[in-house]
CSV table of C-alpha atoms in Angstrom, one decimal:
chain,number,residue,atom,x,y,z
F,1301,VAL,CA,-39.4,197.1,-127.5
F,1302,LEU,CA,-42.6,199.0,-126.9
F,1303,ASN,CA,-42.2,202.0,-129.1
F,1304,GLN,CA,-39.9,204.9,-130.1
F,1305,PHE,CA,-39.8,206.2,-126.5
F,1306,SER,CA,-38.2,202.9,-125.4
F,1307,MET,CA,-35.0,203.9,-127.3
F,1308,ASP,CA,-32.7,206.9,-126.9
F,1309,GLU,CA,-29.3,208.3,-127.7
F,1310,PHE,CA,-27.5,210.5,-125.2
F,1311,ASP,CA,-23.9,211.6,-124.8
F,1312,GLY,CA,-22.6,208.9,-127.2
F,1313,TYR,CA,-24.6,206.0,-125.7
F,1314,PHE,CA,-27.6,204.2,-127.0
F,1315,ARG,CA,-30.2,203.3,-124.3
F,1316,ILE,CA,-33.1,200.8,-124.8
F,1317,ALA,CA,-35.8,199.4,-122.6
F,1318,THR,CA,-37.1,195.9,-123.4
F,1319,THR,CA,-39.5,193.3,-122.1
F,1320,ASN,CA,-38.8,189.5,-122.2
F,1321,GLY,CA,-41.8,187.3,-122.9
F,1322,SER,CA,-45.5,188.4,-123.1
F,1323,TRP,CA,-47.9,187.8,-120.3
F,1324,GLY,CA,-47.0,185.4,-117.5
F,1325,SER,CA,-44.9,184.9,-114.4
F,1326,ASN,CA,-41.7,184.8,-116.4
F,1327,THR,CA,-42.1,188.2,-118.0
F,1328,THR,CA,-39.4,190.8,-117.0
F,1329,SER,CA,-38.2,194.1,-118.3
F,1330,ASN,CA,-34.7,195.5,-118.7
F,1331,VAL,CA,-32.7,198.6,-119.6
F,1332,PHE,CA,-29.5,198.3,-121.6
F,1333,VAL,CA,-26.8,200.9,-122.3
F,1334,LEU,CA,-24.7,200.4,-125.5
F,1335,ASP,CA,-21.6,202.2,-126.7
F,1336,LYS,CA,-21.0,203.4,-130.3
F,1337,ASP,CA,-19.9,199.9,-131.3
F,1338,LEU,CA,-23.2,198.5,-129.9
F,1339,ASN,CA,-21.4,196.7,-127.1
F,1340,ILE,CA,-23.5,196.5,-123.9
F,1341,VAL,CA,-21.7,198.4,-121.3
F,1342,GLY,CA,-24.4,198.7,-118.6
F,1343,LYS,CA,-27.7,197.1,-117.8
F,1344,VAL,CA,-30.5,196.8,-115.3
F,1345,GLU,CA,-32.3,193.4,-115.7
F,1346,ASN,CA,-35.3,191.5,-114.3
F,1347,ILE,CA,-37.4,194.6,-113.5
F,1348,ALA,CA,-40.9,193.9,-112.3
F,1349,LYS,CA,-41.2,190.1,-112.7
F,1350,GLY,CA,-44.6,189.1,-114.2
F,1351,GLU,CA,-45.2,192.5,-115.7
F,1352,ARG,CA,-44.4,194.2,-119.0
F,1353,ILE,CA,-43.5,197.8,-120.0
F,1354,PHE,CA,-46.6,200.0,-120.7
F,1355,ALA,CA,-44.7,203.3,-121.1
F,1356,ALA,CA,-41.1,204.4,-121.2
F,1357,ARG,CA,-39.3,207.8,-121.4
F,1358,PHE,CA,-35.6,208.6,-121.4
F,1359,ILE,CA,-34.8,212.2,-120.3
F,1360,GLY,CA,-31.1,213.1,-120.0
F,1361,LYS,CA,-29.4,210.8,-117.5
F,1362,THR,CA,-32.7,209.3,-116.2
F,1363,ALA,CA,-35.1,206.7,-117.6
F,1364,TYR,CA,-38.7,206.3,-116.5
F,1365,LEU,CA,-40.6,203.1,-116.9
F,1366,VAL,CA,-44.2,202.1,-116.2
F,1367,THR,CA,-44.9,198.4,-115.9
F,1368,PHE,CA,-48.3,196.9,-115.2
F,1369,GLU,CA,-50.0,193.8,-113.8
F,1370,GLN,CA,-52.5,195.1,-111.2
F,1371,THR,CA,-50.9,198.3,-110.0
F,1372,ASP,CA,-48.8,200.8,-111.9
F,1373,PRO,CA,-45.1,200.9,-110.8
F,1374,LEU,CA,-43.3,203.9,-112.0
F,1375,PHE,CA,-39.5,203.1,-112.0
F,1376,VAL,CA,-36.9,205.9,-111.9
F,1377,ILE,CA,-33.6,204.5,-113.3
F,1378,ASN,CA,-30.4,206.4,-112.8
F,1379,LEU,CA,-28.2,206.5,-115.9
F,1380,ASP,CA,-25.7,209.0,-114.6
F,1381,ASN,CA,-22.9,206.4,-115.0
F,1382,PRO,CA,-23.7,204.5,-118.2
F,1383,LYS,CA,-21.8,201.5,-117.0
F,1384,LYS,CA,-23.6,201.2,-113.7
F,1385,PRO,CA,-27.2,202.1,-114.1
F,1386,PHE,CA,-29.6,201.3,-111.2
F,1387,ILE,CA,-33.1,201.7,-110.0
F,1388,ALA,CA,-33.2,204.9,-107.9
F,1389,GLY,CA,-36.8,204.9,-106.9
F,1390,GLU,CA,-40.2,203.3,-107.4
F,1391,LEU,CA,-43.8,204.3,-107.0
F,1392,LYS,CA,-46.9,202.0,-107.1
F,1393,ILE,CA,-50.3,203.4,-107.8
F,1394,PRO,CA,-53.6,202.1,-109.1
F,1395,GLY,CA,-54.1,201.9,-112.9
F,1396,PHE,CA,-51.3,202.5,-115.4
F,1397,SER,CA,-49.9,205.1,-117.9
F,1398,ASN,CA,-49.5,204.4,-121.6
F,1399,TYR,CA,-47.6,207.6,-122.3
F,1400,LEU,CA,-45.3,209.8,-120.2
F,1401,HIS,CA,-45.0,213.4,-121.2
F,1402,PRO,CA,-42.3,215.7,-119.7
F,1403,VAL,CA,-44.0,218.9,-118.4
F,1404,SER,CA,-40.9,220.3,-116.7
F,1405,ASP,CA,-37.5,219.1,-115.3
F,1406,THR,CA,-39.4,217.6,-112.3
F,1407,LEU,CA,-42.9,216.8,-113.5
F,1408,LEU,CA,-44.2,214.1,-115.8
F,1409,LEU,CA,-47.7,213.8,-117.1
F,1410,GLY,CA,-48.9,210.2,-117.4
F,1411,ILE,CA,-51.9,209.4,-119.7
F,1412,GLY,CA,-53.5,206.0,-119.3
F,1413,GLN,CA,-56.1,203.8,-117.6
F,1414,ASN,CA,-58.0,204.2,-114.3
F,1415,GLY,CA,-57.7,201.4,-111.8
F,1416,ASN,CA,-57.7,200.2,-108.2
F,1417,ALA,CA,-55.7,197.6,-106.2
F,1418,ASP,CA,-57.4,194.8,-108.1
F,1419,GLY,CA,-56.6,196.0,-111.6
F,1420,THR,CA,-58.1,198.3,-114.2
F,1421,LEU,CA,-61.4,200.2,-114.0
F,1422,PRO,CA,-63.4,202.0,-116.7
F,1423,GLY,CA,-62.1,205.5,-117.3
F,1424,ILE,CA,-59.1,207.6,-118.3
F,1425,LYS,CA,-56.6,208.6,-115.8
F,1426,LEU,CA,-54.1,211.5,-116.0
F,1427,SER,CA,-51.3,211.3,-113.4
F,1428,LEU,CA,-48.9,214.1,-112.6
F,1429,PHE,CA,-45.7,212.6,-111.3
F,1430,ASP,CA,-43.3,214.6,-109.2
F,1431,VAL,CA,-39.8,213.2,-109.9
F,1432,SER,CA,-37.8,216.0,-108.2
F,1433,ASP,CA,-36.5,213.4,-105.7
F,1434,PRO,CA,-35.5,210.4,-107.9
F,1435,GLU,CA,-35.5,208.1,-104.8
F,1436,ASN,CA,-39.0,209.1,-103.8
F,1437,PRO,CA,-41.2,209.8,-106.9
F,1438,LYS,CA,-44.7,210.9,-106.0
F,1439,GLU,CA,-48.1,211.2,-107.7
F,1440,ALA,CA,-48.6,214.9,-107.2
F,1441,ASP,CA,-52.1,215.0,-108.7
F,1442,THR,CA,-54.6,213.0,-110.7
F,1443,TYR,CA,-57.6,213.7,-113.0
F,1444,ILE,CA,-59.9,210.8,-113.7
F,1445,ILE,CA,-62.6,210.7,-116.4
F,1446,GLN,CA,-65.1,208.2,-115.2
F,1447,GLY,CA,-67.1,205.7,-117.3
F,1448,GLU,CA,-66.7,203.9,-120.6
F,1449,CYS,CA,-64.3,206.1,-122.4
F,1450,TYR,CA,-61.2,206.0,-124.5
F,1451,SER,CA,-58.4,208.4,-125.6
F,1452,GLU,CA,-56.4,208.1,-128.8
F,1453,ALA,CA,-53.5,209.7,-126.8
F,1454,SER,CA,-53.1,206.5,-124.8
F,1455,ASN,CA,-51.8,204.7,-128.0
F,1456,ASP,CA,-50.5,207.6,-130.1
F,1457,HIS,CA,-48.6,210.5,-128.6
F,1458,ARG,CA,-49.3,212.6,-131.7
F,1459,ALA,CA,-52.9,212.8,-130.5
F,1460,VAL,CA,-51.7,215.0,-127.6
F,1461,MET,CA,-52.1,218.7,-128.5
F,1462,LEU,CA,-49.6,221.2,-127.1
F,1463,TYR,CA,-50.4,224.9,-127.2
F,1464,PRO,CA,-47.3,226.3,-125.5
F,1465,SER,CA,-48.1,230.1,-125.7
F,1466,LYS,CA,-51.3,229.4,-123.8
F,1467,GLY,CA,-49.8,226.7,-121.5
F,1468,LEU,CA,-52.4,224.1,-122.7
F,1469,ILE,CA,-52.3,220.3,-123.2
F,1470,GLY,CA,-55.1,218.7,-125.2
F,1471,ILE,CA,-56.3,215.1,-124.8
F,1472,PRO,CA,-59.0,213.5,-127.1
F,1473,VAL,CA,-61.7,211.8,-125.2
F,1474,MET,CA,-64.5,209.5,-126.6
F,1475,ARG,CA,-67.1,208.2,-124.2
F,1476,TYR,CA,-70.5,206.6,-124.1
F,1477,ILE,CA,-73.2,208.7,-122.5
F,1478,THR,CA,-76.6,207.7,-121.1
F,1479,GLY,CA,-79.6,209.5,-119.7
F,1480,ASP,CA,-83.4,209.4,-119.6
F,1481,ASN,CA,-84.3,207.7,-122.9
F,1482,TYR,CA,-80.9,208.7,-124.2
F,1483,TYR,CA,-78.0,206.6,-125.3
F,1484,GLY,CA,-75.2,208.0,-127.4
F,1485,ALA,CA,-71.6,209.0,-127.6
F,1486,GLU,CA,-69.6,212.2,-126.9
F,1487,SER,CA,-66.5,213.1,-128.9
F,1488,SER,CA,-64.4,215.8,-127.2
F,1489,LEU,CA,-61.0,217.4,-126.6
F,1490,LEU,CA,-60.1,218.0,-123.0
F,1491,THR,CA,-57.7,220.9,-122.4
F,1492,ILE,CA,-55.7,221.2,-119.2
F,1493,ARG,CA,-53.0,223.2,-117.6
F,1494,VAL,CA,-50.3,222.2,-115.1
F,1495,GLU,CA,-50.1,224.9,-112.5
F,1496,SER,CA,-48.3,224.8,-109.1
F,1497,GLY,CA,-48.0,221.0,-109.3
F,1498,LYS,CA,-51.7,220.5,-110.0
F,1499,ILE,CA,-53.7,219.4,-113.0
F,1500,VAL,CA,-56.1,222.3,-113.8
F,1501,THR,CA,-58.9,221.7,-116.3
F,1502,ASP,CA,-59.4,224.4,-118.9
F,1503,ARG,CA,-62.3,223.4,-121.1
F,1504,ILE,CA,-64.0,220.4,-122.8
F,1505,TYR,CA,-64.7,220.9,-126.5
F,1506,ALA,CA,-67.4,218.4,-127.1
F,1507,LYS,CA,-69.9,217.2,-129.7
F,1508,GLN,CA,-72.6,214.6,-128.8
F,1509,TYR,CA,-74.1,212.0,-131.1
F,1510,GLN,CA,-77.5,210.5,-130.2
F,1511,ASP,CA,-78.3,206.9,-131.0
F,1512,ASN,CA,-75.9,204.6,-133.0
F,1513,ALA,CA,-73.5,205.1,-130.1
F,1514,GLU,CA,-71.2,202.3,-131.2
F,1515,THR,CA,-71.0,203.6,-134.8
F,1516,TYR,CA,-70.0,207.1,-133.6
F,1517,TYR,CA,-67.8,205.7,-130.8
F,1518,TYR,CA,-65.4,204.6,-133.6
F,1519,GLY,CA,-66.2,206.9,-136.5
F,1520,ALA,CA,-66.3,210.2,-134.6
F,1521,SER,CA,-63.5,209.4,-132.1
F,1522,ILE,CA,-61.0,212.3,-132.3
F,1523,VAL,CA,-57.5,211.3,-133.5
F,1524,ARG,CA,-55.9,214.8,-133.7
F,1525,GLY,CA,-56.4,218.2,-132.2
F,1526,THR,CA,-54.8,221.4,-133.2
F,1527,TYR,CA,-55.3,225.2,-133.2
F,1528,VAL,CA,-55.1,228.4,-135.2
F,1529,ASP,CA,-55.1,231.5,-133.0
F,1530,ASP,CA,-58.3,231.2,-130.8
F,1531,THR,CA,-59.9,228.3,-132.7
F,1532,ILE,CA,-59.5,224.7,-131.7
F,1533,TYR,CA,-59.8,222.1,-134.5
F,1534,THR,CA,-60.5,218.4,-133.9
F,1535,MET,CA,-60.2,215.7,-136.5
F,1536,SER,CA,-62.0,212.3,-136.6
F,1537,PRO,CA,-62.5,209.8,-139.4
F,1538,LEU,CA,-65.9,211.3,-139.9
F,1539,GLU,CA,-65.4,215.0,-139.7
F,1540,LEU,CA,-63.4,218.1,-138.9
F,1541,ASN,CA,-64.9,220.3,-136.1
F,1542,ALA,CA,-64.0,223.9,-135.2
F,1543,PHE,CA,-64.6,225.2,-131.7
F,1544,SER,CA,-64.3,228.7,-130.2
F,1545,MET,CA,-61.8,228.9,-127.4
F,1546,ALA,CA,-63.7,231.9,-125.9
F,1547,ASP,CA,-66.7,229.8,-124.9
F,1548,GLY,CA,-66.2,226.3,-126.2
F,1549,SER,CA,-69.0,226.5,-128.7
F,1550,LEU,CA,-69.0,224.5,-131.9
F,1551,LEU,CA,-68.4,226.9,-134.8
F,1552,ASP,CA,-68.7,224.6,-137.8
F,1553,THR,CA,-68.3,221.0,-139.0
F,1554,LEU,CA,-66.9,219.7,-142.3
F,1555,ALA,CA,-68.1,216.1,-143.0
F,1556,ILE,CA,-65.4,213.8,-144.3
F,1557,ALA,CA,-67.1,210.4,-144.4
F,1558,ASP,CA,-70.6,209.0,-144.0
F,1559,ALA,CA,-71.1,207.5,-140.6
F,1560,ARG,CA,-73.0,204.6,-142.1
F,1561,MET,CA,-69.8,203.2,-143.4
F,1562,TYR,CA,-69.0,202.1,-139.9
F,1563,ASN,CA,-72.1,200.0,-139.5
F,1564,LYS,CA,-72.4,198.3,-142.8
F,1565,ASP,CA,-72.2,194.5,-143.0
F,1566,VAL,CA,-68.9,193.2,-144.1
């Protein structure tokens, strides 16, 4: 079982998505439906042979699974009849999603890894999935952050910031940056909106760290983002930063730990 999103209770039934095995040609995934006495009453087995689940989400009478080997299959599983679940649709795209976030009844936002037909590529990929037609799910839009970068949101959904009254979704991004005689890291919170079936970038709240890029890549990597009125706050193991939503400027920094603790010999 991948995580908490691989399990769900709905209308008196418990649903769970599992993967058999680890890596290898014998790996398969499954969805089981159990009644109140934990008897298996319905199941879909042997999904995506040779792959494992990277993301799962149960929403009402539908389950969404992302498996991965080289491309990213998004499976739409119909659970309308708990005793006869079935794969309603499938979509294969480059890269993969680690987390699926429901934006509306017909849209899912996938957060994960960039890729091509041969496998993964450096970069973060946001995919907006249109699941209005369960038999023909589509990738309505994408937003790719190129280069050597990482997002805490890929591994922990609590790193995704939601600001409902402003229609914003925030994603932490940590990346290496290079330039003329410059090598460092940039810690940022990317905010986006979903409008008319598209991913619209709002602002990037960023702070750059010159030299000691590897130290800051880990120490200053944002793990949480939140807000108070028109101020955005980002938290990393090293510091708390406050940014103005009016222009994205850095307002103040509160140091929490010394960066040198990340490059001391063990």
